[in-house]
CSV table of C-alpha atoms in Angstrom, one decimal:
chain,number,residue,atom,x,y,z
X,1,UNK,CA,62.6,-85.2,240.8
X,2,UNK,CA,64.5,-87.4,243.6
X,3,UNK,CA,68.5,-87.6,243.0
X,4,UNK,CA,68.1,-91.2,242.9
X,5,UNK,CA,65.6,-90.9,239.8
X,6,UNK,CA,68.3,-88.4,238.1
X,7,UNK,CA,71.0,-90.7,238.8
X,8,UNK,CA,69.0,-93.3,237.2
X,9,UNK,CA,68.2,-91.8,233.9
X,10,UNK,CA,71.9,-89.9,233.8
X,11,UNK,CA,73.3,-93.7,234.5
X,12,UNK,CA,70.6,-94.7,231.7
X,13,UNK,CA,71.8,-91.6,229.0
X,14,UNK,CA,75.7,-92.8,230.0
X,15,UNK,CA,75.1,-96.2,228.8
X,16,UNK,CA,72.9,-95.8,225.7
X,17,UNK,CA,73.9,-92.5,224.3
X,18,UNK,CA,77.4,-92.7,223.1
X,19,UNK,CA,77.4,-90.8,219.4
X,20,UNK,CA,76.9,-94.6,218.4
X,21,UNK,CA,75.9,-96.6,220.5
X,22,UNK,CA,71.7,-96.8,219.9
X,23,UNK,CA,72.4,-97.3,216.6
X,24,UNK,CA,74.7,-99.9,217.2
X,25,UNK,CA,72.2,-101.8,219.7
X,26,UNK,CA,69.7,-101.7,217.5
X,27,UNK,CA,71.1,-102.5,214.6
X,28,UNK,CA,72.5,-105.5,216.5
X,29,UNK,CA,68.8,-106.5,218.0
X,30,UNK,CA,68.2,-110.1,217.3
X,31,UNK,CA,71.0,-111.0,215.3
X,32,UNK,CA,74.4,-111.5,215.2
X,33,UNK,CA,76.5,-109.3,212.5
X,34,UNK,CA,80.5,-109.6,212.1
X,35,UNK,CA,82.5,-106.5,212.4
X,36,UNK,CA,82.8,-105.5,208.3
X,37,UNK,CA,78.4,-105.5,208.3
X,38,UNK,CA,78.3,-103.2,210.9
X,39,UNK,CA,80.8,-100.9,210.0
X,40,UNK,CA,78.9,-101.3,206.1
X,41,UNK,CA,75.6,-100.9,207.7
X,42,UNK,CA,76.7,-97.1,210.0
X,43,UNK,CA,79.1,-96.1,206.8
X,44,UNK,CA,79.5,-92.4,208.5
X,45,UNK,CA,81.3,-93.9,211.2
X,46,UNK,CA,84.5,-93.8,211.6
X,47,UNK,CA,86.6,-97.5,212.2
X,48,UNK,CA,88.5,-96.3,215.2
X,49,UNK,CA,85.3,-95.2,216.7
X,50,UNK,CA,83.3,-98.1,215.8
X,51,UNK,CA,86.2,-100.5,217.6
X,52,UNK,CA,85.8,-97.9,220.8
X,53,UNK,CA,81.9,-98.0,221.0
X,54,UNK,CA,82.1,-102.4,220.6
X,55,UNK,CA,84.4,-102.2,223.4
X,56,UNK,CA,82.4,-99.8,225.6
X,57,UNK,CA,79.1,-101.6,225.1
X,58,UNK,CA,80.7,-104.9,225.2
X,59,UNK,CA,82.5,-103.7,228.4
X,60,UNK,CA,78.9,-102.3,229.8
X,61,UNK,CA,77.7,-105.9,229.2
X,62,UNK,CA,74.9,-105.0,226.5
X,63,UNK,CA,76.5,-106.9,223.6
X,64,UNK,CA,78.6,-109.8,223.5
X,65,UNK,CA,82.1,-110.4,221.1
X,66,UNK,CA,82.3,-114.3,220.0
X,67,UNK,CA,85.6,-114.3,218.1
X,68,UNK,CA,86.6,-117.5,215.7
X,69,UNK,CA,89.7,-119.1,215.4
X,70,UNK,CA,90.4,-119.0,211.8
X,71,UNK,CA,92.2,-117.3,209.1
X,72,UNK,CA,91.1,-114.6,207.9
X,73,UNK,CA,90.0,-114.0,211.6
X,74,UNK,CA,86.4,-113.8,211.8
X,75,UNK,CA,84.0,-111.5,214.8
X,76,UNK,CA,80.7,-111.6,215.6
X,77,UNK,CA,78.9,-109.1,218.1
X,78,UNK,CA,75.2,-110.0,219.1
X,79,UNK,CA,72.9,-108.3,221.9
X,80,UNK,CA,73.1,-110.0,224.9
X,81,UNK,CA,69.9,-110.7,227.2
X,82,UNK,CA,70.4,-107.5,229.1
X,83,UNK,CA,71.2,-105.2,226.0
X,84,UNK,CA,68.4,-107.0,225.1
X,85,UNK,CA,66.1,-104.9,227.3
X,86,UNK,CA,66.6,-101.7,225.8
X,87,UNK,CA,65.3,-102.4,222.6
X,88,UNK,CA,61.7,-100.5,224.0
X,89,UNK,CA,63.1,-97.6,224.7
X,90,UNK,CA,65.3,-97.2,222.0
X,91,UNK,CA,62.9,-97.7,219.7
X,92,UNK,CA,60.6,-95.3,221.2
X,93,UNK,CA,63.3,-92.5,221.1
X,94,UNK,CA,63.9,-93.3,217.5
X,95,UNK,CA,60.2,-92.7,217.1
X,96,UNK,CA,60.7,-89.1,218.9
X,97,UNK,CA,63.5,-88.5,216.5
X,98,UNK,CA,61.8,-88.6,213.6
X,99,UNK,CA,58.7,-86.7,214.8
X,100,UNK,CA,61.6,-84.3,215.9
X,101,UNK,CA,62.9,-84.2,212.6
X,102,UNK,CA,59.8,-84.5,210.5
X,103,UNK,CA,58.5,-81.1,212.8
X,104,UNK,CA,62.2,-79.1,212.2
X,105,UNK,CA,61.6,-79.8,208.5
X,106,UNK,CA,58.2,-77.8,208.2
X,107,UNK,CA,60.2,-75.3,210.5
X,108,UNK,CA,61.7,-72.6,208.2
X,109,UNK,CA,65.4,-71.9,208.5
X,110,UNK,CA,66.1,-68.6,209.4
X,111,UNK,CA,67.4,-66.7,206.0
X,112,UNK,CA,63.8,-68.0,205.0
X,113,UNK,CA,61.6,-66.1,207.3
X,114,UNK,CA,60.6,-63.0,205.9
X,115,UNK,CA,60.0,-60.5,208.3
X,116,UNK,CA,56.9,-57.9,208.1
X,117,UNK,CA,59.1,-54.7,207.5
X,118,UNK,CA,57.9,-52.4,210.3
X,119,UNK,CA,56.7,-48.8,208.9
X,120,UNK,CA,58.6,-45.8,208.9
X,121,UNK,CA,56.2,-43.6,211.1
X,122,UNK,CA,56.7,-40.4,209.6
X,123,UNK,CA,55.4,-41.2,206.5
X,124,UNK,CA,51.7,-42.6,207.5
């Protein structure tokens, strides 16, 4: 592998893989939801980090902020056109994931495995 392709895919893993961010994206992918659904919709995440991951991916240009002038103040985020373009490949990782998950839960843990208890040789 080139350092141009690793560059590519570690620019690609920067973007996309904040502890949030897929989720976020695709969550997000062709609709517009206002802050409170989001945050209802991830309810592990915590608020200051669901601000922080908004701005990030609003700042990489993948989602864009439309805020209203009204009271209470209202905030929508929606995918833009180029976040738009990752909705293939985060889809397809998701798919991984849950093969991934799916084959660690047939995968015993380890105070499960039951060792074959080797003989004393003395006695045979």
């Amino acid at each position: 592998m080139e350092t141009k392709e690793i560059k590519a895919i570690k620019a690609t893993l920067d973007i996309v893989c904040g502890k949030w961010k897929a989720a976020i994206l695709l969550l997000l992918m062709g609709r517009t939801l206002r802050f409170s659904k989001i945050k209802s919709s991830l309810p592990l995440i915590n608020h200051q980090t669901l601000i922080k991951q908004l701005k990030e991916l609003e700042k990489d240009g993948l989602i864009e902020r439309k805020s209203y002038k009204e009271v209470p103040p209202r905030v929508e985020y929606s995918v833009t056109e180029y976040g738009a373009e990752l909705e293939g490949m985060l889809k397809e990782m998701m798919d991984w994931g849950e093969k991934h998950l799916e084959l660690n839960s047939r995968i015993p843990k380890e105070d499960e495995i039951i060792l074959p208890v080797e003989r004393d040789k003395t006695h045979q």
